[in-house]
Short mmCIF file of C-alpha atoms in Angstrom, two decimals:
data_model
loop_
_atom_site.label_atom_id
_atom_site.label_comp_id
_atom_site.label_asym_id
_atom_site.label_seq_id
_atom_site.Cartn_x
_atom_site.Cartn_y
_atom_site.Cartn_z
CA MET A 1 0.12 -0.01 -0.29
CA THR A 2 1.06 3.55 -1.00
CA SER A 3 1.87 5.99 1.81
CA PRO A 4 -1.64 7.82 1.95
CA THR A 5 -0.42 11.30 0.70
CA LEU A 6 0.51 12.99 -2.34
CA ALA A 7 3.79 15.16 -1.11
CA ASP A 8 6.90 16.97 -2.40
CA ARG A 9 10.32 17.46 -1.25
CA TYR A 10 9.63 20.68 -0.26
CA GLY A 11 7.13 19.49 2.69
CA ARG A 12 3.80 20.81 1.03
CA VAL A 13 1.04 17.97 0.59
CA ALA A 14 -1.33 18.38 -2.16
CA THR A 15 -5.03 17.55 -0.71
CA ASP A 16 -7.05 19.71 -3.72
CA LEU A 17 -7.45 18.25 -7.24
CA ARG A 18 -8.41 19.99 -10.00
CA VAL A 19 -10.10 17.84 -12.71
CA SER A 20 -10.34 19.28 -16.31
CA LEU A 21 -13.07 17.41 -18.15
CA THR A 22 -12.80 18.75 -21.46
CA ASP A 23 -10.80 20.97 -23.35
CA ARG A 24 -13.61 22.30 -25.51
CA CYS A 25 -15.30 25.67 -24.46
CA ASN A 26 -18.01 27.85 -25.79
CA LEU A 27 -16.62 31.04 -25.44
CA ARG A 28 -13.41 32.90 -26.56
CA CYS A 29 -12.24 34.65 -23.83
CA ALA A 30 -9.14 37.07 -25.08
CA TYR A 31 -6.95 35.90 -22.49
CA CYS A 32 -7.21 31.83 -23.24
CA MET A 33 -7.68 31.02 -27.13
CA PRO A 34 -8.28 33.16 -30.23
CA PRO A 35 -11.38 33.83 -31.54
CA GLU A 36 -11.76 30.77 -33.79
CA GLY A 37 -10.84 28.12 -31.51
CA LEU A 38 -8.22 25.44 -31.13
CA PRO A 39 -7.72 21.97 -32.32
CA TRP A 40 -9.29 20.16 -29.78
CA LEU A 41 -8.02 16.81 -27.79
CA PRO A 42 -9.41 13.79 -30.16
CA THR A 43 -12.50 12.03 -28.52
CA PRO A 44 -10.14 8.81 -28.19
CA ASP A 45 -7.38 10.66 -25.84
CA VAL A 46 -10.25 11.97 -23.01
CA LEU A 47 -10.71 9.59 -20.44
CA SER A 48 -13.97 7.93 -20.56
CA ASP A 49 -16.26 8.74 -17.66
CA GLU A 50 -15.47 5.35 -15.91
CA GLU A 51 -11.99 6.55 -15.95
CA VAL A 52 -12.49 9.96 -14.63
CA GLY A 53 -14.36 8.32 -11.59
CA ARG A 54 -11.91 5.64 -11.20
CA LEU A 55 -9.05 7.84 -11.01
CA ILE A 56 -10.79 10.47 -8.29
CA GLU A 57 -11.03 7.74 -6.44
CA ILE A 58 -7.27 6.99 -5.86
CA ALA A 59 -6.82 10.37 -5.42
CA VAL A 60 -9.32 10.16 -2.66
CA THR A 61 -9.59 7.07 -1.12
CA ARG A 62 -5.60 6.37 -1.36
CA LEU A 63 -4.35 9.48 -1.82
CA GLY A 64 -5.76 11.85 0.87
CA VAL A 65 -7.59 14.44 -1.57
CA THR A 66 -10.20 15.84 0.15
CA GLU A 67 -11.33 18.75 -2.53
CA VAL A 68 -11.97 18.18 -5.79
CA ARG A 69 -12.98 20.59 -8.63
CA PHE A 70 -13.97 20.12 -12.16
CA THR A 71 -12.81 22.17 -14.83
CA GLY A 72 -12.52 22.33 -18.26
CA GLY A 73 -12.25 24.21 -21.34
CA GLU A 74 -16.14 24.46 -19.98
CA PRO A 75 -17.15 21.11 -18.08
CA LEU A 76 -20.62 22.03 -18.51
CA LEU A 77 -20.02 20.78 -22.07
CA ARG A 78 -19.11 17.37 -20.28
CA PRO A 79 -22.25 15.11 -21.35
CA GLY A 80 -21.95 12.93 -18.18
CA LEU A 81 -20.96 15.90 -15.45
CA ALA A 82 -23.44 14.64 -13.44
CA ASP A 83 -22.80 11.21 -13.43
CA ILE A 84 -18.96 11.76 -12.53
CA VAL A 85 -20.25 14.01 -9.55
CA ALA A 86 -22.49 11.10 -8.40
CA ARG A 87 -19.42 9.03 -8.19
CA ALA A 88 -17.32 11.34 -6.70
CA ALA A 89 -19.95 12.38 -4.16
CA ALA A 90 -20.48 8.63 -2.94
CA LEU A 91 -17.19 8.02 -2.07
CA SER A 92 -15.95 7.59 1.67
CA PRO A 93 -14.64 9.95 2.87
CA ARG A 94 -16.57 12.19 0.77
CA PRO A 95 -14.32 15.14 -1.21
CA SER A 96 -15.93 18.33 -0.86
CA LEU A 97 -17.00 18.85 -5.01
CA SER A 98 -17.08 21.99 -6.74
CA LEU A 99 -17.50 23.55 -10.12
CA THR A 100 -15.45 26.33 -12.38
CA THR A 101 -17.80 27.41 -14.90
CA ASN A 102 -18.68 30.12 -17.34
CA ALA A 103 -22.48 29.01 -16.10
CA ILE A 104 -23.63 28.64 -20.13
CA GLY A 105 -26.62 26.42 -19.28
CA LEU A 106 -26.06 26.43 -15.49
CA ASP A 107 -29.48 27.46 -15.85
CA ARG A 108 -30.83 24.14 -16.70
CA ARG A 109 -28.48 22.01 -14.85
CA ALA A 110 -28.08 23.51 -11.44
CA ALA A 111 -30.85 21.72 -9.99
CA GLU A 112 -29.62 18.01 -11.30
CA LEU A 113 -25.69 18.71 -10.04
CA ARG A 114 -26.98 19.61 -6.74
CA ALA A 115 -28.89 16.73 -6.40
CA ALA A 116 -25.95 14.95 -8.04
CA GLY A 117 -24.02 16.11 -5.14
CA LEU A 118 -21.97 19.11 -6.12
CA ASP A 119 -21.38 21.59 -3.28
CA ARG A 120 -20.86 24.74 -5.26
CA VAL A 121 -19.61 26.94 -7.94
CA ASN A 122 -16.88 29.55 -9.25
CA VAL A 123 -18.39 31.14 -11.91
CA SER A 124 -16.10 33.08 -14.64
CA LEU A 125 -17.69 36.92 -15.06
CA ASP A 126 -15.28 39.65 -16.15
CA THR A 127 -17.86 42.62 -16.88
CA LEU A 128 -21.23 43.38 -16.09
CA SER A 129 -21.74 45.46 -19.13
CA PRO A 130 -22.93 42.53 -22.44
CA GLU A 131 -21.31 44.67 -24.77
CA ARG A 132 -17.59 44.08 -23.05
CA PHE A 133 -18.51 40.91 -22.72
CA ALA A 134 -19.09 39.86 -26.04
CA GLN A 135 -15.87 41.67 -26.61
CA ILE A 136 -13.92 39.88 -24.13
CA THR A 137 -15.73 36.49 -25.26
CA HIS A 138 -16.45 36.87 -28.97
CA ARG A 139 -20.29 35.44 -27.94
CA LYS A 140 -23.26 37.35 -27.18
CA ARG A 141 -24.02 35.29 -23.87
CA HIS A 142 -23.78 37.97 -21.25
CA ALA A 143 -27.91 37.32 -19.92
CA ASP A 144 -27.45 33.32 -20.14
CA VAL A 145 -24.40 33.46 -17.13
CA ILE A 146 -26.63 35.80 -15.44
CA ALA A 147 -29.10 33.73 -15.84
CA GLY A 148 -26.70 30.81 -14.62
CA LEU A 149 -26.06 32.58 -11.77
CA VAL A 150 -29.32 32.93 -10.42
CA ALA A 151 -30.20 29.09 -11.26
CA ALA A 152 -27.19 28.27 -8.93
CA ALA A 153 -28.00 30.34 -5.90
CA GLU A 154 -31.80 28.80 -6.28
CA ALA A 155 -30.37 25.39 -6.62
CA GLY A 156 -28.13 25.96 -3.29
CA LEU A 157 -24.58 25.79 -4.96
CA GLY A 158 -23.27 28.18 -2.42
CA PRO A 159 -21.05 30.10 -1.85
CA ILE A 160 -21.09 30.97 -5.50
CA LYS A 161 -17.69 32.53 -6.39
CA ILE A 162 -17.17 35.18 -8.99
CA ASN A 163 -14.01 34.87 -10.98
CA SER A 164 -12.82 38.08 -13.07
CA VAL A 165 -9.86 38.88 -15.29
CA LEU A 166 -9.58 42.94 -15.52
CA ILE A 167 -7.60 43.21 -18.80
CA ARG A 168 -5.95 46.91 -19.24
CA GLY A 169 -8.23 49.21 -21.59
CA ILE A 170 -11.44 47.01 -21.67
CA ASN A 171 -13.04 45.86 -18.06
CA ASP A 172 -10.10 47.60 -15.82
CA ASP A 173 -12.50 50.61 -14.81
CA GLU A 174 -14.99 47.29 -13.26
CA ALA A 175 -13.32 46.23 -10.43
CA VAL A 176 -15.53 48.48 -8.22
CA PRO A 177 -19.03 47.34 -10.12
CA LEU A 178 -18.22 43.23 -9.90
CA LEU A 179 -17.30 43.88 -6.54
CA ARG A 180 -20.70 46.02 -6.15
CA PHE A 181 -22.97 43.55 -7.67
CA ALA A 182 -21.57 40.40 -5.60
CA LEU A 183 -22.43 41.65 -2.48
CA GLU A 184 -25.80 42.98 -3.34
CA HIS A 185 -26.47 39.47 -4.35
CA GLY A 186 -24.59 37.48 -2.07
CA TYR A 187 -21.63 36.24 -4.63
CA GLN A 188 -18.41 36.18 -2.78
CA GLN A 189 -15.95 38.34 -5.56
CA ARG A 190 -12.44 37.14 -6.50
CA PHE A 191 -10.36 38.96 -9.02
CA ILE A 192 -7.64 37.14 -10.78
CA GLU A 193 -4.34 38.74 -12.55
CA GLN A 194 -4.02 37.77 -16.09
CA MET A 195 -1.40 34.80 -16.14
CA PRO A 196 0.48 33.49 -19.41
CA LEU A 197 -1.30 30.71 -20.20
CA ASP A 198 -3.14 32.06 -23.44
CA ALA A 199 -2.76 29.76 -26.54
CA GLY A 200 -1.23 32.51 -28.80
CA HIS A 201 1.78 33.27 -25.96
CA ILE A 202 1.44 37.10 -26.21
CA TRP A 203 0.90 37.67 -22.76
CA SER A 204 2.89 41.17 -21.86
CA ARG A 205 3.48 41.73 -17.57
CA SER A 206 2.86 45.63 -18.93
CA GLN A 207 -0.85 44.88 -20.28
CA MET A 208 -2.06 43.07 -16.92
CA VAL A 209 -4.10 44.78 -14.07
CA THR A 210 -1.89 44.18 -10.63
CA ALA A 211 -3.04 43.36 -7.42
CA ASP A 212 -2.09 46.58 -6.38
CA GLU A 213 -4.14 48.44 -9.19
CA ILE A 214 -7.14 46.24 -8.41
CA LEU A 215 -6.91 46.71 -4.82
CA ALA A 216 -6.30 50.48 -4.90
CA SER A 217 -9.47 51.00 -7.11
CA LEU A 218 -11.64 48.81 -4.44
CA GLU A 219 -9.90 50.98 -1.39
CA GLY A 220 -11.31 54.07 -3.05
CA ALA A 221 -15.34 53.03 -2.73
CA PHE A 222 -15.10 49.85 0.18
CA THR A 223 -13.53 49.95 3.56
CA LEU A 224 -11.24 46.47 3.07
CA LEU A 225 -9.96 44.83 6.58
CA ALA A 226 -7.54 42.14 7.13
CA ASP A 227 -8.80 38.88 6.89
CA PRO A 228 -7.66 37.19 10.64
CA ASP A 229 -8.74 33.71 9.03
CA GLU A 230 -5.78 31.24 8.04
CA ARG A 231 -5.48 31.42 4.19
CA GLY A 232 -3.93 28.30 3.98
CA GLY A 233 -3.55 26.87 0.40
CA ALA A 234 -5.59 28.80 -0.85
CA PRO A 235 -5.16 30.89 -3.71
CA ALA A 236 -6.93 34.09 -3.02
CA GLU A 237 -5.74 36.14 -0.39
CA THR A 238 -8.61 37.66 0.97
CA TRP A 239 -10.17 40.95 2.79
CA LEU A 240 -13.03 41.88 4.66
CA VAL A 241 -15.83 44.64 3.48
CA ALA A 242 -16.56 46.35 6.21
CA GLY A 243 -20.20 47.99 6.23
CA TYR A 244 -22.19 45.16 4.58
CA PRO A 245 -24.42 42.33 6.56
CA GLY A 246 -21.93 39.26 7.48
CA THR A 247 -18.89 40.84 6.93
CA PRO A 248 -18.40 39.54 3.26
CA LYS A 249 -14.83 39.05 1.65
CA VAL A 250 -13.49 40.08 -1.27
CA GLY A 251 -10.22 38.38 -2.81
CA VAL A 252 -7.58 38.39 -4.92
CA ILE A 253 -5.43 35.88 -6.63
CA ALA A 254 -2.45 37.37 -7.79
CA SER A 255 0.02 34.65 -9.02
CA VAL A 256 2.05 36.47 -11.11
CA THR A 257 2.84 39.65 -8.51
CA ARG A 258 2.20 37.60 -5.26
CA PRO A 259 2.92 34.38 -5.48
CA PHE A 260 1.89 31.43 -3.09
CA CYS A 261 3.51 28.41 -4.22
CA ARG A 262 5.19 27.52 -1.07
CA ASP A 263 1.65 26.83 0.67
CA CYS A 264 0.47 25.42 -2.72
CA ASP A 265 -2.01 22.09 -2.11
CA ARG A 266 -3.59 21.40 -5.51
CA THR A 267 -2.47 18.47 -8.21
CA ARG A 268 -4.32 18.27 -11.69
CA LEU A 269 -5.50 16.09 -13.67
CA THR A 270 -5.98 17.17 -17.78
CA ALA A 271 -8.71 15.67 -19.79
CA ASP A 272 -6.45 13.47 -21.64
CA GLY A 273 -5.45 11.86 -18.15
CA GLN A 274 -1.77 13.80 -17.64
CA VAL A 275 -1.25 14.81 -14.20
CA ARG A 276 0.44 18.36 -13.70
CA ASN A 277 2.09 19.32 -10.41
CA CYS A 278 1.93 22.91 -10.46
CA LEU A 279 -0.27 25.04 -13.32
CA PHE A 280 3.01 26.33 -14.89
CA ALA A 281 4.63 23.13 -15.51
CA ARG A 282 6.45 21.88 -18.32
CA GLU A 283 6.63 18.02 -17.46
CA GLU A 284 3.23 16.12 -17.36
CA SER A 285 2.92 12.29 -15.92
CA ASP A 286 0.93 10.06 -17.84
CA LEU A 287 -1.69 8.16 -16.29
CA ARG A 288 -4.02 7.41 -19.15
CA ALA A 289 -1.05 5.11 -20.88
CA LEU A 290 -1.05 2.92 -17.22
CA LEU A 291 -4.79 3.15 -16.84
CA ARG A 292 -5.27 1.38 -20.19
CA GLY A 293 -3.10 -0.50 -19.99
CA GLY A 294 -4.11 -2.54 -16.96
CA GLY A 295 -2.16 -0.80 -14.42
CA SER A 296 -3.28 -1.46 -10.71
CA ASP A 297 -4.58 1.15 -8.34
CA GLU A 298 -1.29 0.98 -6.20
CA GLU A 299 0.75 1.69 -9.46
CA LEU A 300 -1.85 4.59 -10.16
CA ALA A 301 -1.40 5.74 -6.76
CA ALA A 302 2.52 5.01 -7.32
CA ARG A 303 2.95 6.91 -10.49
CA TRP A 304 0.79 10.08 -8.89
CA GLN A 305 2.57 10.33 -6.10
CA ALA A 306 6.19 10.27 -8.15
CA ALA A 307 4.74 13.13 -10.09
CA MET A 308 4.19 14.89 -7.17
CA TRP A 309 7.23 14.25 -5.69
CA GLY A 310 9.21 16.10 -8.27
CA LYS A 311 7.21 19.18 -8.02
CA LEU A 312 9.47 22.64 -8.37
CA PRO A 313 9.74 25.00 -5.35
CA GLY A 314 7.73 27.84 -7.45
CA HIS A 315 6.16 28.53 -11.04
CA GLY A 316 9.51 31.09 -11.79
CA ILE A 317 7.20 33.43 -13.53
CA ASN A 318 9.30 36.19 -12.08
CA GLU A 319 12.42 34.32 -13.01
CA PRO A 320 14.25 35.37 -16.74
CA ALA A 321 14.27 31.91 -18.01
CA PHE A 322 10.53 31.45 -17.42
CA LEU A 323 8.75 29.68 -20.20
CA GLN A 324 5.38 29.38 -20.86
CA PRO A 325 3.56 26.18 -20.80
CA SER A 326 2.80 24.52 -24.41
CA ARG A 327 -0.82 23.57 -23.27
CA PRO A 328 -3.45 26.85 -22.90
CA MET A 329 -5.64 27.06 -19.63
CA SER A 330 -8.38 25.74 -21.36
CA ALA A 331 -6.19 22.45 -21.92
CA ILE A 332 -4.77 22.19 -18.39
CA GLY A 333 -7.71 23.15 -16.22
CA GLY A 334 -7.78 25.87 -14.09
#
């Protein structure tokens, strides 16, 4: 029996599993992929529902994973999503289960996913303007995202977190309106620094809206207080927003300017069955070949552990030798 952890040589232990269910998406966000889309993974390369379920079971029952987040691409495009969620929810010990989504179609599936065992959702929404939404995503689907948010709340998929990327010259004036919208509707707002994970490899540090800029904008309109709760391995640094019922929080995920690598507790599984020990890793470990070649659960667990043991101390974005991963965000999973 393997040791029941996903530890690395720097003392970190991964307990949070991000599972990408597809590289396909129905939006074309400017910071992720080109308007014409990308070559998708061939269907035979993508893990089946059964294979995904087995690997999640190994992670939870043999390797100490306590939280599973389903990502994409857009995970709502996965036909078997509800069945995958239900299988994960039936595990013992039961992991917490969440979904990162653009919410298009969530209005039709929120109740089904809640019944299957999904606990909560993160919804990507970069603007409150339908016109800007179309400019950023190359799709006129803003109303569908809002409908998905409403349905998620009605289904009890909370706390609902809104993830927003601010793009210089497009929506960098929306930090305050987005937070005010979240506060009015009982959502938790998170701002994310744009990361070098675009398909075209044209990310520019000078064009990135930084955490300091975001906070300066927010502090001009809100009173932000230090969050006394322990951050742990959470990617977001959070502040309390004073003057609102329940003292809600706002978070900033500053992967570039305020790296949190030393506390990282995440492991990633791509839609084609590769383990990534870091979002910015340039190497992957293949579980699919072992899985389809008849590997045992113990062998799969051991390979997963070996992949995590080789994790570097940090992502190296701020080092001169940094190289962007060949896979874009849509093919990695958030």
